[in-house]
Amino acid sequence: MTSYEELVENQAIRVVVDGIPIAVVKDSSGAVHAIGDTCTHGEISLSEGFVEDETLECWAHGSQFSLVTGKPLNLPAYEPVPVYPVELIDGDVYIDPTATKEI
């Protein structure tokens, strides 16, 4: 996976876990979030987008997704992306791609 120290605040990175593309973000408070990396509007990689507070914005059409709930906060996207549980163990970030957080 990746280490917590390798994550840059307010930047997303793309990881693939068991064939599932996931955008991983360390927000400005230091919390780590993992959401589906594919925008539900245009099949665009969200990890190439812009992070602000607890949102990740798709660079192509401007849809913003909550890093906490996965829900789109504006159009054109109207379908949420999955949110995956994150666990920090000994400085490493672990994501379970088989489970989604219950929000």
mmCIF file of N, CA and C in Angstrom:
data_model
loop_
_atom_site.group_PDB
_atom_site.id
_atom_site.type_symbol
_atom_site.label_atom_id
_atom_site.label_comp_id
_atom_site.label_asym_id
_atom_site.label_seq_id
_atom_site.Cartn_x
_atom_site.Cartn_y
_atom_site.Cartn_z
ATOM 1 N N MET A 1 0.854 -1.171 0.000
ATOM 2 C CA MET A 1 0.000 0.000 0.000
ATOM 3 C C MET A 1 0.896 1.229 0.000
ATOM 4 N N THR A 2 0.696 2.119 0.905
ATOM 5 C CA THR A 2 1.504 3.327 1.019
ATOM 6 C C THR A 2 1.646 3.679 2.495
ATOM 7 N N SER A 3 2.603 4.507 2.777
ATOM 8 C CA SER A 3 2.757 4.923 4.166
ATOM 9 C C SER A 3 2.065 6.269 4.376
ATOM 10 N N TYR A 4 1.686 6.521 5.600
ATOM 11 C CA TYR A 4 1.034 7.777 5.962
ATOM 12 C C TYR A 4 1.948 8.957 5.635
ATOM 13 N N GLU A 5 3.225 8.805 5.893
ATOM 14 C CA GLU A 5 4.190 9.889 5.665
ATOM 15 C C GLU A 5 4.347 10.228 4.188
ATOM 16 N N GLU A 6 4.089 9.277 3.303
ATOM 17 C CA GLU A 6 4.201 9.531 1.860
ATOM 18 C C GLU A 6 3.038 10.352 1.320
ATOM 19 N N LEU A 7 1.931 10.375 2.039
ATOM 20 C CA LEU A 7 0.772 11.129 1.578
ATOM 21 C C LEU A 7 1.007 12.619 1.782
ATOM 22 N N VAL A 8 0.697 13.397 0.760
ATOM 23 C CA VAL A 8 0.838 14.843 0.818
ATOM 24 C C VAL A 8 -0.526 15.441 1.155
ATOM 25 N N GLU A 9 -0.528 16.339 2.126
ATOM 26 C CA GLU A 9 -1.790 16.953 2.567
ATOM 27 C C GLU A 9 -2.503 17.618 1.391
ATOM 28 N N ASN A 10 -3.813 17.365 1.309
ATOM 29 C CA ASN A 10 -4.693 17.953 0.296
ATOM 30 C C ASN A 10 -4.318 17.585 -1.140
ATOM 31 N N GLN A 11 -3.732 16.392 -1.319
ATOM 32 C CA GLN A 11 -3.489 15.849 -2.649
ATOM 33 C C GLN A 11 -3.969 14.410 -2.679
ATOM 34 N N ALA A 12 -4.572 14.036 -3.786
ATOM 35 C CA ALA A 12 -5.039 12.665 -3.949
ATOM 36 C C ALA A 12 -3.985 11.842 -4.688
ATOM 37 N N ILE A 13 -3.910 10.575 -4.346
ATOM 38 C CA ILE A 13 -3.104 9.633 -5.119
ATOM 39 C C ILE A 13 -4.004 8.470 -5.523
ATOM 40 N N ARG A 14 -3.652 7.851 -6.619
ATOM 41 C CA ARG A 14 -4.411 6.693 -7.103
ATOM 42 C C ARG A 14 -3.663 5.430 -6.710
ATOM 43 N N VAL A 15 -4.403 4.509 -6.096
ATOM 44 C CA VAL A 15 -3.870 3.187 -5.814
ATOM 45 C C VAL A 15 -4.859 2.176 -6.387
ATOM 46 N N VAL A 16 -4.369 0.997 -6.682
ATOM 47 C CA VAL A 16 -5.234 -0.080 -7.146
ATOM 48 C C VAL A 16 -5.067 -1.225 -6.163
ATOM 49 N N VAL A 17 -6.160 -1.593 -5.510
ATOM 50 C CA VAL A 17 -6.144 -2.665 -4.522
ATOM 51 C C VAL A 17 -7.082 -3.757 -5.014
ATOM 52 N N ASP A 18 -6.542 -4.931 -5.234
ATOM 53 C CA ASP A 18 -7.329 -6.062 -5.753
ATOM 54 C C ASP A 18 -8.111 -5.677 -7.008
ATOM 55 N N GLY A 19 -7.469 -4.901 -7.891
ATOM 56 C CA GLY A 19 -8.084 -4.507 -9.149
ATOM 57 C C GLY A 19 -9.053 -3.338 -9.056
ATOM 58 N N ILE A 20 -9.209 -2.760 -7.877
ATOM 59 C CA ILE A 20 -10.152 -1.657 -7.678
ATOM 60 C C ILE A 20 -9.390 -0.348 -7.563
ATOM 61 N N PRO A 21 -9.648 0.621 -8.488
ATOM 62 C CA PRO A 21 -8.978 1.917 -8.400
ATOM 63 C C PRO A 21 -9.573 2.752 -7.265
ATOM 64 N N ILE A 22 -8.697 3.285 -6.414
ATOM 65 C CA ILE A 22 -9.122 4.027 -5.231
ATOM 66 C C ILE A 22 -8.313 5.313 -5.148
ATOM 67 N N ALA A 23 -8.992 6.424 -4.844
ATOM 68 C CA ALA A 23 -8.332 7.704 -4.591
ATOM 69 C C ALA A 23 -8.109 7.822 -3.085
ATOM 70 N N VAL A 24 -6.867 8.039 -2.685
ATOM 71 C CA VAL A 24 -6.510 8.159 -1.271
ATOM 72 C C VAL A 24 -6.090 9.601 -1.017
ATOM 73 N N VAL A 25 -6.658 10.190 0.047
ATOM 74 C CA VAL A 25 -6.417 11.595 0.352
ATOM 75 C C VAL A 25 -6.131 11.765 1.835
ATOM 76 N N LYS A 26 -5.094 12.554 2.129
ATOM 77 C CA LYS A 26 -4.876 13.018 3.507
ATOM 78 C C LYS A 26 -5.370 14.466 3.532
ATOM 79 N N ASP A 27 -6.447 14.718 4.288
ATOM 80 C CA ASP A 27 -7.016 16.066 4.301
ATOM 81 C C ASP A 27 -6.217 16.997 5.208
ATOM 82 N N SER A 28 -6.626 18.252 5.281
ATOM 83 C CA SER A 28 -5.869 19.262 6.024
ATOM 84 C C SER A 28 -5.832 19.002 7.523
ATOM 85 N N SER A 29 -6.740 18.153 8.023
ATOM 86 C CA SER A 29 -6.710 17.807 9.448
ATOM 87 C C SER A 29 -5.859 16.567 9.712
ATOM 88 N N GLY A 30 -5.333 15.956 8.641
ATOM 89 C CA GLY A 30 -4.498 14.772 8.778
ATOM 90 C C GLY A 30 -5.244 13.461 8.653
ATOM 91 N N ALA A 31 -6.567 13.518 8.496
ATOM 92 C CA ALA A 31 -7.362 12.301 8.326
ATOM 93 C C ALA A 31 -7.151 11.731 6.924
ATOM 94 N N VAL A 32 -7.142 10.401 6.823
ATOM 95 C CA VAL A 32 -6.966 9.736 5.535
ATOM 96 C C VAL A 32 -8.315 9.185 5.078
ATOM 97 N N HIS A 33 -8.627 9.450 3.809
ATOM 98 C CA HIS A 33 -9.889 9.008 3.203
ATOM 99 C C HIS A 33 -9.581 8.160 1.980
ATOM 100 N N ALA A 34 -10.449 7.207 1.681
ATOM 101 C CA ALA A 34 -10.325 6.378 0.488
ATOM 102 C C ALA A 34 -11.692 6.278 -0.177
ATOM 103 N N ILE A 35 -11.779 6.780 -1.416
ATOM 104 C CA ILE A 35 -13.034 6.712 -2.169
ATOM 105 C C ILE A 35 -12.753 6.135 -3.548
ATOM 106 N N GLY A 36 -13.804 5.679 -4.200
ATOM 107 C CA GLY A 36 -13.659 5.171 -5.557
ATOM 108 C C GLY A 36 -13.018 6.222 -6.434
ATOM 109 N N ASP A 37 -12.077 5.818 -7.277
ATOM 110 C CA ASP A 37 -11.298 6.771 -8.063
ATOM 111 C C ASP A 37 -11.963 7.177 -9.368
ATOM 112 N N THR A 38 -13.127 6.650 -9.678
ATOM 113 C CA THR A 38 -13.754 6.943 -10.957
ATOM 114 C C THR A 38 -14.987 7.815 -10.770
ATOM 115 N N CYS A 39 -14.968 8.998 -11.393
ATOM 116 C CA CYS A 39 -16.110 9.914 -11.331
ATOM 117 C C CYS A 39 -17.337 9.226 -11.917
ATOM 118 N N THR A 40 -18.450 9.333 -11.243
ATOM 119 C CA THR A 40 -19.670 8.675 -11.704
ATOM 120 C C THR A 40 -20.329 9.425 -12.857
ATOM 121 N N HIS A 41 -19.831 10.588 -13.191
ATOM 122 C CA HIS A 41 -20.389 11.328 -14.320
ATOM 123 C C HIS A 41 -19.657 11.023 -15.615
ATOM 124 N N GLY A 42 -18.321 11.021 -15.575
ATOM 125 C CA GLY A 42 -17.605 10.938 -16.834
ATOM 126 C C GLY A 42 -16.496 9.916 -16.911
ATOM 127 N N GLU A 43 -16.458 8.935 -15.999
ATOM 128 C CA GLU A 43 -15.423 7.908 -16.043
ATOM 129 C C GLU A 43 -14.021 8.527 -16.048
ATOM 130 N N ILE A 44 -13.835 9.555 -15.229
ATOM 131 C CA ILE A 44 -12.564 10.261 -15.107
ATOM 132 C C ILE A 44 -11.923 9.882 -13.772
ATOM 133 N N SER A 45 -10.593 9.803 -13.737
ATOM 134 C CA SER A 45 -9.892 9.500 -12.496
ATOM 135 C C SER A 45 -9.982 10.687 -11.542
ATOM 136 N N LEU A 46 -10.621 10.470 -10.391
ATOM 137 C CA LEU A 46 -10.770 11.541 -9.414
ATOM 138 C C LEU A 46 -9.451 11.917 -8.758
ATOM 139 N N SER A 47 -8.502 11.007 -8.710
ATOM 140 C CA SER A 47 -7.227 11.303 -8.054
ATOM 141 C C SER A 47 -6.438 12.374 -8.805
ATOM 142 N N GLU A 48 -6.841 12.692 -10.020
ATOM 143 C CA GLU A 48 -6.209 13.771 -10.777
ATOM 144 C C GLU A 48 -6.870 15.112 -10.486
ATOM 145 N N GLY A 49 -7.866 15.098 -9.600
ATOM 146 C CA GLY A 49 -8.634 16.304 -9.306
ATOM 147 C C GLY A 49 -8.055 17.132 -8.179
ATOM 148 N N PHE A 50 -8.895 17.982 -7.622
ATOM 149 C CA PHE A 50 -8.484 18.975 -6.643
ATOM 150 C C PHE A 50 -9.121 18.682 -5.285
ATOM 151 N N VAL A 51 -8.314 18.750 -4.236
ATOM 152 C CA VAL A 51 -8.790 18.493 -2.871
ATOM 153 C C VAL A 51 -8.952 19.826 -2.156
ATOM 154 N N GLU A 52 -10.098 19.985 -1.491
ATOM 155 C CA GLU A 52 -10.318 21.133 -0.634
ATOM 156 C C GLU A 52 -11.163 20.675 0.546
ATOM 157 N N ASP A 53 -10.623 20.892 1.735
ATOM 158 C CA ASP A 53 -11.288 20.440 2.960
ATOM 159 C C ASP A 53 -11.598 18.952 2.845
ATOM 160 N N GLU A 54 -12.878 18.590 2.911
ATOM 161 C CA GLU A 54 -13.260 17.172 2.832
ATOM 162 C C GLU A 54 -13.953 16.856 1.509
ATOM 163 N N THR A 55 -13.476 17.494 0.420
ATOM 164 C CA THR A 55 -14.043 17.226 -0.898
ATOM 165 C C THR A 55 -12.941 16.957 -1.911
ATOM 166 N N LEU A 56 -13.302 16.188 -2.929
ATOM 167 C CA LEU A 56 -12.423 15.923 -4.064
ATOM 168 C C LEU A 56 -13.195 16.286 -5.322
ATOM 169 N N GLU A 57 -12.630 17.207 -6.099
ATOM 170 C CA GLU A 57 -13.312 17.719 -7.290
ATOM 171 C C GLU A 57 -12.753 17.078 -8.545
ATOM 172 N N CYS A 58 -13.636 16.590 -9.393
ATOM 173 C CA CYS A 58 -13.246 16.037 -10.690
ATOM 174 C C CYS A 58 -12.734 17.177 -11.566
ATOM 175 N N TRP A 59 -11.555 17.002 -12.126
ATOM 176 C CA TRP A 59 -10.940 18.059 -12.922
ATOM 177 C C TRP A 59 -11.666 18.301 -14.242
ATOM 178 N N ALA A 60 -12.398 17.316 -14.743
ATOM 179 C CA ALA A 60 -12.998 17.432 -16.070
ATOM 180 C C ALA A 60 -14.287 18.257 -16.096
ATOM 181 N N HIS A 61 -15.186 18.002 -15.163
ATOM 182 C CA HIS A 61 -16.488 18.667 -15.219
ATOM 183 C C HIS A 61 -16.870 19.358 -13.921
ATOM 184 N N GLY A 62 -16.007 19.322 -12.913
ATOM 185 C CA GLY A 62 -16.230 20.100 -11.704
ATOM 186 C C GLY A 62 -17.104 19.479 -10.638
ATOM 187 N N SER A 63 -17.542 18.251 -10.808
ATOM 188 C CA SER A 63 -18.327 17.622 -9.743
ATOM 189 C C SER A 63 -17.444 17.425 -8.522
ATOM 190 N N GLN A 64 -17.961 17.759 -7.356
ATOM 191 C CA GLN A 64 -17.243 17.575 -6.107
ATOM 192 C C GLN A 64 -17.878 16.431 -5.338
ATOM 193 N N PHE A 65 -17.024 15.586 -4.751
ATOM 194 C CA PHE A 65 -17.484 14.442 -3.978
ATOM 195 C C PHE A 65 -17.014 14.578 -2.544
ATOM 196 N N SER A 66 -17.888 14.235 -1.604
ATOM 197 C CA SER A 66 -17.520 14.227 -0.199
ATOM 198 C C SER A 66 -16.557 13.074 0.049
ATOM 199 N N LEU A 67 -15.435 13.368 0.704
ATOM 200 C CA LEU A 67 -14.494 12.309 1.071
ATOM 201 C C LEU A 67 -15.033 11.450 2.201
ATOM 202 N N VAL A 68 -16.022 11.958 2.924
ATOM 203 C CA VAL A 68 -16.608 11.247 4.061
ATOM 204 C C VAL A 68 -17.736 10.322 3.622
ATOM 205 N N THR A 69 -18.619 10.815 2.749
ATOM 206 C CA THR A 69 -19.798 10.037 2.362
ATOM 207 C C THR A 69 -19.741 9.494 0.934
ATOM 208 N N GLY A 70 -18.890 10.068 0.084
ATOM 209 C CA GLY A 70 -18.838 9.679 -1.324
ATOM 210 C C GLY A 70 -19.911 10.326 -2.169
ATOM 211 N N LYS A 71 -20.803 11.086 -1.545
ATOM 212 C CA LYS A 71 -21.909 11.700 -2.286
ATOM 213 C C LYS A 71 -21.432 12.901 -3.085
ATOM 214 N N PRO A 72 -22.007 13.069 -4.299
ATOM 215 C CA PRO A 72 -21.680 14.264 -5.075
ATOM 216 C C PRO A 72 -22.334 15.483 -4.426
ATOM 217 N N LEU A 73 -21.608 16.591 -4.420
ATOM 218 C CA LEU A 73 -22.110 17.801 -3.792
ATOM 219 C C LEU A 73 -22.643 18.799 -4.807
ATOM 220 N N ASN A 74 -22.446 18.509 -6.087
ATOM 221 C CA ASN A 74 -22.973 19.365 -7.146
ATOM 222 C C ASN A 74 -23.062 18.555 -8.439
ATOM 223 N N LEU A 75 -23.758 19.101 -9.395
ATOM 224 C CA LEU A 75 -23.891 18.471 -10.707
ATOM 225 C C LEU A 75 -22.631 18.732 -11.519
ATOM 226 N N PRO A 76 -22.339 17.961 -12.536
ATOM 227 C CA PRO A 76 -23.248 17.061 -13.215
ATOM 228 C C PRO A 76 -23.349 15.658 -12.612
ATOM 229 N N ALA A 77 -22.454 15.261 -11.712
ATOM 230 C CA ALA A 77 -22.565 13.927 -11.109
ATOM 231 C C ALA A 77 -23.743 13.892 -10.140
ATOM 232 N N TYR A 78 -24.451 12.778 -10.131
ATOM 233 C CA TYR A 78 -25.554 12.617 -9.183
ATOM 234 C C TYR A 78 -25.515 11.276 -8.465
ATOM 235 N N GLU A 79 -24.587 10.406 -8.868
ATOM 236 C CA GLU A 79 -24.404 9.116 -8.206
ATOM 237 C C GLU A 79 -23.171 9.184 -7.311
ATOM 238 N N PRO A 80 -23.238 8.611 -6.108
ATOM 239 C CA PRO A 80 -22.073 8.629 -5.220
ATOM 240 C C PRO A 80 -20.995 7.645 -5.675
ATOM 241 N N VAL A 81 -19.793 7.840 -5.146
ATOM 242 C CA VAL A 81 -18.703 6.890 -5.324
ATOM 243 C C VAL A 81 -18.571 6.108 -4.016
ATOM 244 N N PRO A 82 -18.040 4.893 -4.066
ATOM 245 C CA PRO A 82 -17.875 4.123 -2.827
ATOM 246 C C PRO A 82 -16.831 4.752 -1.911
ATOM 247 N N VAL A 83 -17.033 4.572 -0.618
ATOM 248 C CA VAL A 83 -16.085 5.015 0.404
ATOM 249 C C VAL A 83 -15.583 3.767 1.121
ATOM 250 N N TYR A 84 -14.269 3.630 1.207
ATOM 251 C CA TYR A 84 -13.676 2.433 1.770
ATOM 252 C C TYR A 84 -13.086 2.707 3.153
ATOM 253 N N PRO A 85 -13.173 1.722 4.049
ATOM 254 C CA PRO A 85 -12.564 1.896 5.368
ATOM 255 C C PRO A 85 -11.045 1.952 5.278
ATOM 256 N N VAL A 86 -10.474 2.850 6.064
ATOM 257 C CA VAL A 86 -9.028 3.037 6.114
ATOM 258 C C VAL A 86 -8.549 2.716 7.520
ATOM 259 N N GLU A 87 -7.431 2.010 7.596
ATOM 260 C CA GLU A 87 -6.841 1.704 8.892
ATOM 261 C C GLU A 87 -5.351 2.044 8.820
ATOM 262 N N LEU A 88 -4.864 2.739 9.838
ATOM 263 C CA LEU A 88 -3.437 3.048 9.929
ATOM 264 C C LEU A 88 -2.803 2.088 10.923
ATOM 265 N N ILE A 89 -1.811 1.330 10.451
ATOM 266 C CA ILE A 89 -1.114 0.366 11.303
ATOM 267 C C ILE A 89 0.380 0.590 11.144
ATOM 268 N N ASP A 90 1.027 0.957 12.236
ATOM 269 C CA ASP A 90 2.474 1.188 12.239
ATOM 270 C C ASP A 90 2.914 2.130 11.120
ATOM 271 N N GLY A 91 2.135 3.179 10.876
ATOM 272 C CA GLY A 91 2.492 4.173 9.877
ATOM 273 C C GLY A 91 2.113 3.824 8.454
ATOM 274 N N ASP A 92 1.530 2.650 8.239
ATOM 275 C CA ASP A 92 1.091 2.250 6.904
ATOM 276 C C ASP A 92 -0.420 2.394 6.773
ATOM 277 N N VAL A 93 -0.862 2.723 5.563
ATOM 278 C CA VAL A 93 -2.279 2.907 5.271
ATOM 279 C C VAL A 93 -2.818 1.618 4.654
ATOM 280 N N TYR A 94 -3.849 1.062 5.264
ATOM 281 C CA TYR A 94 -4.495 -0.147 4.747
ATOM 282 C C TYR A 94 -5.939 0.182 4.378
ATOM 283 N N ILE A 95 -6.353 -0.304 3.206
ATOM 284 C CA ILE A 95 -7.708 -0.076 2.709
ATOM 285 C C ILE A 95 -8.320 -1.425 2.395
ATOM 286 N N ASP A 96 -9.561 -1.609 2.841
ATOM 287 C CA ASP A 96 -10.288 -2.846 2.547
ATOM 288 C C ASP A 96 -11.206 -2.597 1.349
ATOM 289 N N PRO A 97 -10.830 -3.052 0.145
ATOM 290 C CA PRO A 97 -11.645 -2.788 -1.041
ATOM 291 C C PRO A 97 -12.895 -3.659 -1.126
ATOM 292 N N THR A 98 -13.027 -4.620 -0.205
ATOM 293 C CA THR A 98 -14.194 -5.500 -0.247
ATOM 294 C C THR A 98 -15.345 -4.955 0.566
ATOM 295 N N ALA A 99 -15.085 -3.901 1.330
ATOM 296 C CA ALA A 99 -16.130 -3.335 2.196
ATOM 297 C C ALA A 99 -16.268 -1.845 1.889
ATOM 298 N N THR A 100 -17.468 -1.349 2.046
ATOM 299 C CA THR A 100 -17.672 0.080 1.955
ATOM 300 C C THR A 100 -18.202 0.573 3.284
ATOM 301 N N LYS A 101 -17.860 1.785 3.610
ATOM 302 C CA LYS A 101 -18.298 2.365 4.874
ATOM 303 C C LYS A 101 -19.807 2.568 4.858
ATOM 304 N N GLU A 102 -20.426 2.317 5.985
ATOM 305 C CA GLU A 102 -21.844 2.612 6.131
ATOM 306 C C GLU A 102 -21.955 4.054 6.604
ATOM 307 N N ILE A 103 -22.567 4.879 5.797
ATOM 308 C CA ILE A 103 -22.699 6.301 6.117
ATOM 309 C C ILE A 103 -24.147 6.616 6.441
#
